[in-house]
Short mmCIF file of C-alpha atoms and ligand atoms in Angstrom, two decimals:
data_model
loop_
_atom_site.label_atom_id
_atom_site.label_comp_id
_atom_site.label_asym_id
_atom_site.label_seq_id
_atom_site.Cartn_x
_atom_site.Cartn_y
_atom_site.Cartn_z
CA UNK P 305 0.00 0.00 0.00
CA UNK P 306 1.63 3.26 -0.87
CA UNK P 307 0.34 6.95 -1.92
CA UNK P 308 -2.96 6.16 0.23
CA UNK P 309 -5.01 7.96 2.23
CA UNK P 310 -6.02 6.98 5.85
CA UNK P 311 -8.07 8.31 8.62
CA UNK P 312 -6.90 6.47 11.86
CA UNK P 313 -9.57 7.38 14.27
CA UNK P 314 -7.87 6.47 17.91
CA UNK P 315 -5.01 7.00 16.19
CA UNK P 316 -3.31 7.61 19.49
CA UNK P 317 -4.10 4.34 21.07
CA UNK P 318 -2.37 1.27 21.49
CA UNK P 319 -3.58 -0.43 18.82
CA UNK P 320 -4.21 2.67 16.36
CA UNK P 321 -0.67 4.34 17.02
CA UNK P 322 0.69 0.80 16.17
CA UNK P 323 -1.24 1.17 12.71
CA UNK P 324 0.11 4.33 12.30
CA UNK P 325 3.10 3.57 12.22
CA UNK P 326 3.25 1.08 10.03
CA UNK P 327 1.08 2.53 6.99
CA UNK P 328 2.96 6.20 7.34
CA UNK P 329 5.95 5.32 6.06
CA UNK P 330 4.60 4.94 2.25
CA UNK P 331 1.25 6.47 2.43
CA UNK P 332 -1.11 9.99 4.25
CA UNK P 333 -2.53 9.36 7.52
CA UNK P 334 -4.96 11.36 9.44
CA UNK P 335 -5.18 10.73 13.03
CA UNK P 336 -8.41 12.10 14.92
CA UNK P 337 -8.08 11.42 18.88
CA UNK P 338 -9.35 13.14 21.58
CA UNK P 339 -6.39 12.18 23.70
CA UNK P 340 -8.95 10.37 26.81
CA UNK P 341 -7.20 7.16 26.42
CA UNK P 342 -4.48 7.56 23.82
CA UNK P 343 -1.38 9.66 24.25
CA UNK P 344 0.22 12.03 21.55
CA UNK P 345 3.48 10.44 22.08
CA UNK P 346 2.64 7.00 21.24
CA UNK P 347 2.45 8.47 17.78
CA UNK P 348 6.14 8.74 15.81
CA UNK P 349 5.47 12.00 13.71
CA UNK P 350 6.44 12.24 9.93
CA UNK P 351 5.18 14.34 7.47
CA UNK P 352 2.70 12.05 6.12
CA UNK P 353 0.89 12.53 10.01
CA UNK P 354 -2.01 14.94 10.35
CA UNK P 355 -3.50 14.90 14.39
CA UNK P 356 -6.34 16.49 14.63
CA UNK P 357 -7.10 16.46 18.39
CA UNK P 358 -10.85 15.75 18.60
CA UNK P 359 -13.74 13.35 19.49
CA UNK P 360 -15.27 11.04 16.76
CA UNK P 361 -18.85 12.25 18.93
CA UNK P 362 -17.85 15.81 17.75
CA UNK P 363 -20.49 15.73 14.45
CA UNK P 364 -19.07 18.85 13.04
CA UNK P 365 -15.84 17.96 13.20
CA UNK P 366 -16.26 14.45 11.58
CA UNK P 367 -18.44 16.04 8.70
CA UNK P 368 -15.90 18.60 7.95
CA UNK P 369 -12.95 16.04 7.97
CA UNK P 370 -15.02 13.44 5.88
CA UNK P 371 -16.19 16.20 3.31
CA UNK P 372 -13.18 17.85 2.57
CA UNK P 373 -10.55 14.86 2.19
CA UNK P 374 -11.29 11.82 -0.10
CA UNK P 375 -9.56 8.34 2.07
CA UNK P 376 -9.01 5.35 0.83
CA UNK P 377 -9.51 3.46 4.08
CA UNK P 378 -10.69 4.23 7.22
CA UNK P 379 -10.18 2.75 10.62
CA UNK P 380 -12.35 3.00 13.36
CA UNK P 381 -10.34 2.39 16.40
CA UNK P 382 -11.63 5.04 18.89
CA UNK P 383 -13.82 3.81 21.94
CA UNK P 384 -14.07 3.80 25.70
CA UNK P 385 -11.89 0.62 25.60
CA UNK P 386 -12.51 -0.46 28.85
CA UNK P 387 -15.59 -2.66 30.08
CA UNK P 388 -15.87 -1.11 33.52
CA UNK P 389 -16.06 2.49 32.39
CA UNK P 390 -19.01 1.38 30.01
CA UNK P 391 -20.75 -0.05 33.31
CA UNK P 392 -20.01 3.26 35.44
CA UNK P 393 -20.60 5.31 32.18
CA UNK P 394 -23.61 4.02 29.89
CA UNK P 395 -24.85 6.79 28.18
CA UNK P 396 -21.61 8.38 27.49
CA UNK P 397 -19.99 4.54 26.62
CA UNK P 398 -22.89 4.06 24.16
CA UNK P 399 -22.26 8.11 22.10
CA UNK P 400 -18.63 7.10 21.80
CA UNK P 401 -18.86 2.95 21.26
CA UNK P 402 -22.05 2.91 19.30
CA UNK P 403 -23.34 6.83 17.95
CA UNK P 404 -19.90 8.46 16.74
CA UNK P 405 -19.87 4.36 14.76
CA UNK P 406 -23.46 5.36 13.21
CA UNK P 407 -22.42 8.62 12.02
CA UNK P 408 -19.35 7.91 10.64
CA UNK P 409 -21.01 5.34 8.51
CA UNK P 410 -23.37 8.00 7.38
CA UNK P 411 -20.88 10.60 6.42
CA UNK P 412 -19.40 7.35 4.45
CA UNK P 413 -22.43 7.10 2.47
CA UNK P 414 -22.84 10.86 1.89
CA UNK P 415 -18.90 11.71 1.08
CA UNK P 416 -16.57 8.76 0.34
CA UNK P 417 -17.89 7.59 -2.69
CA UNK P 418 -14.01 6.17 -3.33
CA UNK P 419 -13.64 4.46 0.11
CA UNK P 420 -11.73 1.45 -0.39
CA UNK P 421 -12.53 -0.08 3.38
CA UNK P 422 -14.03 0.86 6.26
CA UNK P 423 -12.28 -1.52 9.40
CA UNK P 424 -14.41 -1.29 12.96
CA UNK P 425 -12.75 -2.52 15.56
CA UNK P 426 -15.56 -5.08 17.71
CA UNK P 427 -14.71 -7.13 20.18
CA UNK P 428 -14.34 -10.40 21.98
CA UNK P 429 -16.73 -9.13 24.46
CA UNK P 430 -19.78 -9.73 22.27
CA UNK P 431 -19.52 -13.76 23.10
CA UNK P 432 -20.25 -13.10 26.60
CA UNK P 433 -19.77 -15.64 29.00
CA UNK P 434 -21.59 -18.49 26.81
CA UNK P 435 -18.33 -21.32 27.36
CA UNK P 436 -18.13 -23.16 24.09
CA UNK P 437 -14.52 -22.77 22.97
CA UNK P 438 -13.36 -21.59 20.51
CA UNK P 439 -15.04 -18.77 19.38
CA UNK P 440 -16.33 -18.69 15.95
CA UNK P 441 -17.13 -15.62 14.56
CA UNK P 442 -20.75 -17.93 13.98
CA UNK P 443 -20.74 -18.72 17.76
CA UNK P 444 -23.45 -17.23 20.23
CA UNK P 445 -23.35 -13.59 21.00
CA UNK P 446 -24.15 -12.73 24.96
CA UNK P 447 -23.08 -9.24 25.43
CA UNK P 448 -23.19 -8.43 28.75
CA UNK P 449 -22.69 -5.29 29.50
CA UNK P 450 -22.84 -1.83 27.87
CA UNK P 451 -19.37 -2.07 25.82
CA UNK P 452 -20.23 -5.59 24.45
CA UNK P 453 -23.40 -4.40 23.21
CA UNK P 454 -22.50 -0.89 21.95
CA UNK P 455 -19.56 -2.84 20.14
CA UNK P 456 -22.17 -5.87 18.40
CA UNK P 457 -24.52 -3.66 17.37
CA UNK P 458 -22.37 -1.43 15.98
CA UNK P 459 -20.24 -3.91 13.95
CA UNK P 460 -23.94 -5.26 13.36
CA UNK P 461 -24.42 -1.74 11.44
CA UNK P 462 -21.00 -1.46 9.73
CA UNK P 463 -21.71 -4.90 8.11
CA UNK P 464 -25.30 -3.70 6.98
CA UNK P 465 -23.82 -0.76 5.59
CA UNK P 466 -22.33 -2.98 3.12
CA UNK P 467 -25.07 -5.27 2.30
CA UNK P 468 -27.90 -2.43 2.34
CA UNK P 469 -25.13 0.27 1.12
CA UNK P 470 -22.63 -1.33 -1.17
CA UNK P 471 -20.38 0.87 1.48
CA UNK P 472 -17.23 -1.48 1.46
CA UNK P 473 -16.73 -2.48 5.09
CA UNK P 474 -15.38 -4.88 7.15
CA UNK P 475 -14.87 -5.53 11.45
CA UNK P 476 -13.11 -7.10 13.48
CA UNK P 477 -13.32 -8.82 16.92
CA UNK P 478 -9.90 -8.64 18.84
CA UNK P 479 -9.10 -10.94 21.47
CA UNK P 480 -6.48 -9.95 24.09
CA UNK P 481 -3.93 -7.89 22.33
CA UNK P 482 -0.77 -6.97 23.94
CA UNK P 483 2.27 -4.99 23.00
CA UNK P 484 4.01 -1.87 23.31
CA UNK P 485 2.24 1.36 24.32
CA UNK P 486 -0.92 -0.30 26.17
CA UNK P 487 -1.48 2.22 29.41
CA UNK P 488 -1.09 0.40 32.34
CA UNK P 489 -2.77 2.83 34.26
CA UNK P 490 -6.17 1.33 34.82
CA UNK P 491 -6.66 -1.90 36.46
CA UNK P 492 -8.50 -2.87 33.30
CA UNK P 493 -5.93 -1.98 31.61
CA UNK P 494 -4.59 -5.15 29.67
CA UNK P 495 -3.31 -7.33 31.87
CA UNK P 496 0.01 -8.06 30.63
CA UNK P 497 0.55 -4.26 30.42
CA UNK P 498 0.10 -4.44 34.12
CA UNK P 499 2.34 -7.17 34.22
CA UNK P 500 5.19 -5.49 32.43
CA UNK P 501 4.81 -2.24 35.01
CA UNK P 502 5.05 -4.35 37.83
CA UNK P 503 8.49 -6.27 36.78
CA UNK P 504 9.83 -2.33 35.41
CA UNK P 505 8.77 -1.88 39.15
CA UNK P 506 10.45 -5.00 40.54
CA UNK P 507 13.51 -4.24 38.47
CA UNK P 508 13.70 -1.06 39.87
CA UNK P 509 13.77 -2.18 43.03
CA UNK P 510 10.71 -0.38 43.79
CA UNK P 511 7.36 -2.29 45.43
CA UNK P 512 6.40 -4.13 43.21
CA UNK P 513 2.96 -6.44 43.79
CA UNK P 514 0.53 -8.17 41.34
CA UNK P 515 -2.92 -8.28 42.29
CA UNK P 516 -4.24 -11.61 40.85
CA UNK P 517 -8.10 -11.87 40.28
CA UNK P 518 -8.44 -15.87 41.05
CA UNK P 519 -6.31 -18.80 41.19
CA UNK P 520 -3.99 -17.89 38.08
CA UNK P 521 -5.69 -21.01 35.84
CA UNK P 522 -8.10 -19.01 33.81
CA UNK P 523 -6.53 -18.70 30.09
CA UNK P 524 -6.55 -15.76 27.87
CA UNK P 525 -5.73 -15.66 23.77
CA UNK P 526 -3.17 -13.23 24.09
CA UNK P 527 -2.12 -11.63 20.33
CA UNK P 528 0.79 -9.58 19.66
CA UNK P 529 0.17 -5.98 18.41
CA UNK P 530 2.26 -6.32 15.03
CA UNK P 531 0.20 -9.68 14.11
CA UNK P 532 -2.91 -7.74 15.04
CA UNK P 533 -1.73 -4.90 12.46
CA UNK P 534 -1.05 -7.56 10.03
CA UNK P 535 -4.45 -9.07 10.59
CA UNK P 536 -6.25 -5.47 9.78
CA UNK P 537 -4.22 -4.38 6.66
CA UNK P 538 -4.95 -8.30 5.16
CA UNK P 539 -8.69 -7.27 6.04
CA UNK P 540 -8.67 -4.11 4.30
CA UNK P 541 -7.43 -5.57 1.00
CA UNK P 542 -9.90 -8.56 0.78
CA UNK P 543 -12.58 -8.37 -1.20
CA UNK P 544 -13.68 -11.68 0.49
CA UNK P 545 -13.82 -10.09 3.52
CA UNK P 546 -16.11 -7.41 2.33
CA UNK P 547 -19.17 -7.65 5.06
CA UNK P 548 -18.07 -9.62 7.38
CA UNK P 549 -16.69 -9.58 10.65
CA UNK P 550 -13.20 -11.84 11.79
CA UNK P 551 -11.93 -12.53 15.13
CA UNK P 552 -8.40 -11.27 15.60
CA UNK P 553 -6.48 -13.40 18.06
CA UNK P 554 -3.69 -16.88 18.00
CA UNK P 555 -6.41 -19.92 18.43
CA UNK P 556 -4.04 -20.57 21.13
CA UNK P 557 -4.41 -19.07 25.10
CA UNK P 558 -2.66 -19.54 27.93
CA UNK P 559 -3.21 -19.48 31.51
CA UNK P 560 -2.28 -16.40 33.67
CA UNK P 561 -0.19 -18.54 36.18
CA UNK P 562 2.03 -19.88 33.28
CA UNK P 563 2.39 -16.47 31.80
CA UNK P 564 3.88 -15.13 34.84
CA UNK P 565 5.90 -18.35 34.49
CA UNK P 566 6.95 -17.27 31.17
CA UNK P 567 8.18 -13.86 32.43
CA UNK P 568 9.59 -14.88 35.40
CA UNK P 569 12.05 -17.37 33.63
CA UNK P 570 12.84 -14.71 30.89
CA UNK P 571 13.82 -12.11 33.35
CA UNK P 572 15.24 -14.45 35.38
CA UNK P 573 13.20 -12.83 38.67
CA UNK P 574 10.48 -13.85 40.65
CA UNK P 575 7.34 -11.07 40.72
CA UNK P 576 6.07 -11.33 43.52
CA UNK P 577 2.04 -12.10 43.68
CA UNK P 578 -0.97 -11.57 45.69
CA UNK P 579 -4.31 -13.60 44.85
CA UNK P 580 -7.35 -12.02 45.67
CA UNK P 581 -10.66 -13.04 44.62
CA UNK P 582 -11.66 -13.51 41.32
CA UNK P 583 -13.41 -10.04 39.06
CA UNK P 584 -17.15 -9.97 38.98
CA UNK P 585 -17.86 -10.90 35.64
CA UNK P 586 -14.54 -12.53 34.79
CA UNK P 587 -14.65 -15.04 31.65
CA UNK P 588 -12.94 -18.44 32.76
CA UNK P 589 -11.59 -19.23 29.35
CA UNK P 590 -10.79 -17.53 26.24
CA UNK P 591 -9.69 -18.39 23.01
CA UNK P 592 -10.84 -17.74 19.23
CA UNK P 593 -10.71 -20.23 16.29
CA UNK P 594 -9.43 -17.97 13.39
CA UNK P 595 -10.32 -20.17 10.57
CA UNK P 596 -11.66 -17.05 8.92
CA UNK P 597 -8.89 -14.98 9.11
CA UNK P 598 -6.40 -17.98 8.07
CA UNK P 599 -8.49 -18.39 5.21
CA UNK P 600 -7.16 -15.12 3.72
CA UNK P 601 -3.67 -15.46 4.09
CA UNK P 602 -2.83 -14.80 7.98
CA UNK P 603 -0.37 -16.43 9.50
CA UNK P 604 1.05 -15.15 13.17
CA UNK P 605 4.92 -13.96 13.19
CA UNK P 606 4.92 -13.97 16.68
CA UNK P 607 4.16 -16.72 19.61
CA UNK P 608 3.50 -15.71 23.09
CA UNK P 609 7.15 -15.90 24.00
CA UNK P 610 8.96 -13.94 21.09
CA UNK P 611 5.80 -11.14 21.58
CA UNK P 612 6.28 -10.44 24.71
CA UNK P 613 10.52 -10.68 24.48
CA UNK P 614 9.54 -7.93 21.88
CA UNK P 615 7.61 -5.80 24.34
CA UNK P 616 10.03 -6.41 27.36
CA UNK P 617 12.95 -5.65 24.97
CA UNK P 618 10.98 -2.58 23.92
CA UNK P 619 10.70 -1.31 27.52
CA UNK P 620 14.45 -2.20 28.13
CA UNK P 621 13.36 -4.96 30.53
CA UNK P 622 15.97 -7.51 28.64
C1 LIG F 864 -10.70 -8.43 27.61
C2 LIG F 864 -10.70 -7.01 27.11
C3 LIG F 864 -12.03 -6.38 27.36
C4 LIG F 864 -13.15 -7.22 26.76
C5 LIG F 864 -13.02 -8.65 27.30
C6 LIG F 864 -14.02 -9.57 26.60
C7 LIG F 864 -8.46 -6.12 27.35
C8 LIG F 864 -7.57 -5.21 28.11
N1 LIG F 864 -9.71 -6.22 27.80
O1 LIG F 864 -10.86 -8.45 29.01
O2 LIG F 864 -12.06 -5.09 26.77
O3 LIG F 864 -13.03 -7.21 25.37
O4 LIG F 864 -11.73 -9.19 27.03
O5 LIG F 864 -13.99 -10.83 27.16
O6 LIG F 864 -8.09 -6.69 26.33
N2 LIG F 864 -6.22 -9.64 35.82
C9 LIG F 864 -5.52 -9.83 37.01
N3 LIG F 864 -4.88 -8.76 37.56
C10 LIG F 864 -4.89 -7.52 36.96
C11 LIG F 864 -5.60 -7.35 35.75
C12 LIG F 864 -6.25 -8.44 35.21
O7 LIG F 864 -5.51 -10.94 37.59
O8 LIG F 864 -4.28 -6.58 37.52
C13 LIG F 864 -6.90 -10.81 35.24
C14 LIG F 864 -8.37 -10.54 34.94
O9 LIG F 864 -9.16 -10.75 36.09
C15 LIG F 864 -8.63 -11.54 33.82
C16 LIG F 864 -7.29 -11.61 33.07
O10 LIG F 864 -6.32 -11.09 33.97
O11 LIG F 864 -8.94 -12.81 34.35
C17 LIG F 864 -7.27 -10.80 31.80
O12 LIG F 864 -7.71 -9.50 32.12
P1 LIG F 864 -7.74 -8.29 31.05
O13 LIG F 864 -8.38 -7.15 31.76
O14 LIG F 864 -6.40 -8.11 30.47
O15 LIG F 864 -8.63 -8.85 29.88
P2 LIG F 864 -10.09 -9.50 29.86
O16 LIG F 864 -9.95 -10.79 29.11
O17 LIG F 864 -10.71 -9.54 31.20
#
């Protein structure tokens, strides 16, 4: 992909900032971001970058930006990302996870008549707590709370876009994706992201505890950011992917015990843990069957140990 035009919303987020820098090397990428979760230094400026610091709720904003520029793809990676703020927040989780989604699909219809793809970024969430492993992306949905449900009926729209529409669009339902520049700084923050703060910690010499929700043995599908990016720029070129939505994740998970068994060995330390009682609303087991997105030509560069030697190299941790 080169001479292109992108608009990155969330562009400043883990996952979007990690997108950015891979497609502005060769092609013109607009970044919108309001900056709540997403930080302007997780973006590495060029002169292909334009930041426009602003919310995808802001109506005026997105219609100017969508009818004066003419993008090739879009990616819609701004949300409140994290489940708990969607349960404390509702109404405002729902204008940002589900309205600015609605909106941006109708300012699609109206002004990008050249659109190439339009990617939304769903979730795991939307399987809920049903426990048939693995996920497939034909599996039951049980959203449970307000982020699980803004994000399914939103993808639900982006998909009907393109079968009502003809508007060219695809999603995508990421499992647990980990890498460099997740914020640690919520406790629902991703949890190896937590993980990695509390060895920098350990390291340091500084206290250094890890709050374990349960006994360690429930298992997460853990993907590394630059297979994720992979996954989204093999979506957006597709056509067989054209309304229809793919989990993102390994079809492998482990458990959170052996992780820290993982990290511990390739540190050569001991972090030390505390385990407290399991998170209301905690899924035992998760892991996704990526059939779908094998099917098109993925194929993961990285397993759980040489991602996260990547991200603890990347913090200077080894
Ligand atoms: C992930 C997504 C969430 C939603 C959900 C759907 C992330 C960050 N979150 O939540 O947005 O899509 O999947 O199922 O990707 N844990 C600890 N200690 C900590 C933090 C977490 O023990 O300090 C545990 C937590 O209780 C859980 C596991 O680690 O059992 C993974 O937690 P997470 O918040 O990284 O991700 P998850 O799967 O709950």
């Amino acid at each position: 992909m080169t001479n292109l035009k992108f608009l990155v919303t969330g562009g400043a987020g883990f996952i979007g900032s990690t997108l950015v820098k891979e497609i502005s090397t060769c092609n013109k990428v607009v970044v919108v971001d309001d900056l709540s979760m997403g930080k302007k230094e997780n973006i590495q400026f060029n002169d292909n970058i334009e930041f426009i610091h602003g919310s995808v709720t802001n109506e005026a904003l997105m219609e100017k930006i969508l009818s004066e520029r003419n993008f090739d793809y879009i990616f819609h990676l701004a949300a409140i990302a994290s489940v708990a703020d969607s349960v404390e927040r509702p109404v405002e989780s729902h204008r940002v996870n589900f309205e600015s989604v609605l909106m941006l699909l109708e300012l699609v219809r109206k002004y990008q008549i050249n659109l190439k793809r339009l990617v939304f970024s769903s979730s795991a969430a939307v399987y809920g707590d049903e426990s048939t492993l693995p996920k497939k992306e034909e599996s039951v949905i049980r959203p449970l709370t307000p982020y699980a449900i803004d994000k399914f009926a939103a993808e639900q729209y982006v998909l009907n876009y393109n079968h009502l529409y003809r508007i060219p669009t695809s999603a995508v339902r990421f499992f647990n994706v980990y890498g460099p520049n997740q914020n640690p700084e919520s406790p629902y923050s991703g949890v190896i992201s937590i993980l990695v703060d509390r060895y920098k910690k350990l390291i340091n010499g500084e206290p250094a505890l890890f709050s374990l929700f349960g006994d360690g043995s429930q298992s997460r599908d853990f993907i590394y950011v630059d297979d994720v990016i992979q996954a989204l720029l093999l979506i957006a070129n597709d056509d067989e992917t054209l309304g229809k939505q793919f989990n993102v994740g390994t079809g492998e998970s482990i458990t959170l015990n052996k992780l820290i068994e993982v990290i511990d060995k390739a540190l050569n330390v001991k972090l030390p843990v505390q385990y407290e009682k399991e998170r209301s609303g905690d899924i035992k087991d998760s892991v996704a069957d990526i059939s779908r997105l094998l099917s098109i030509g993925f194929k993961s560069n990285y397993t759980i140990q040489s991602g996260l030697e990547n991200y603890l190299k990347s913090e200077k941790l080894m």
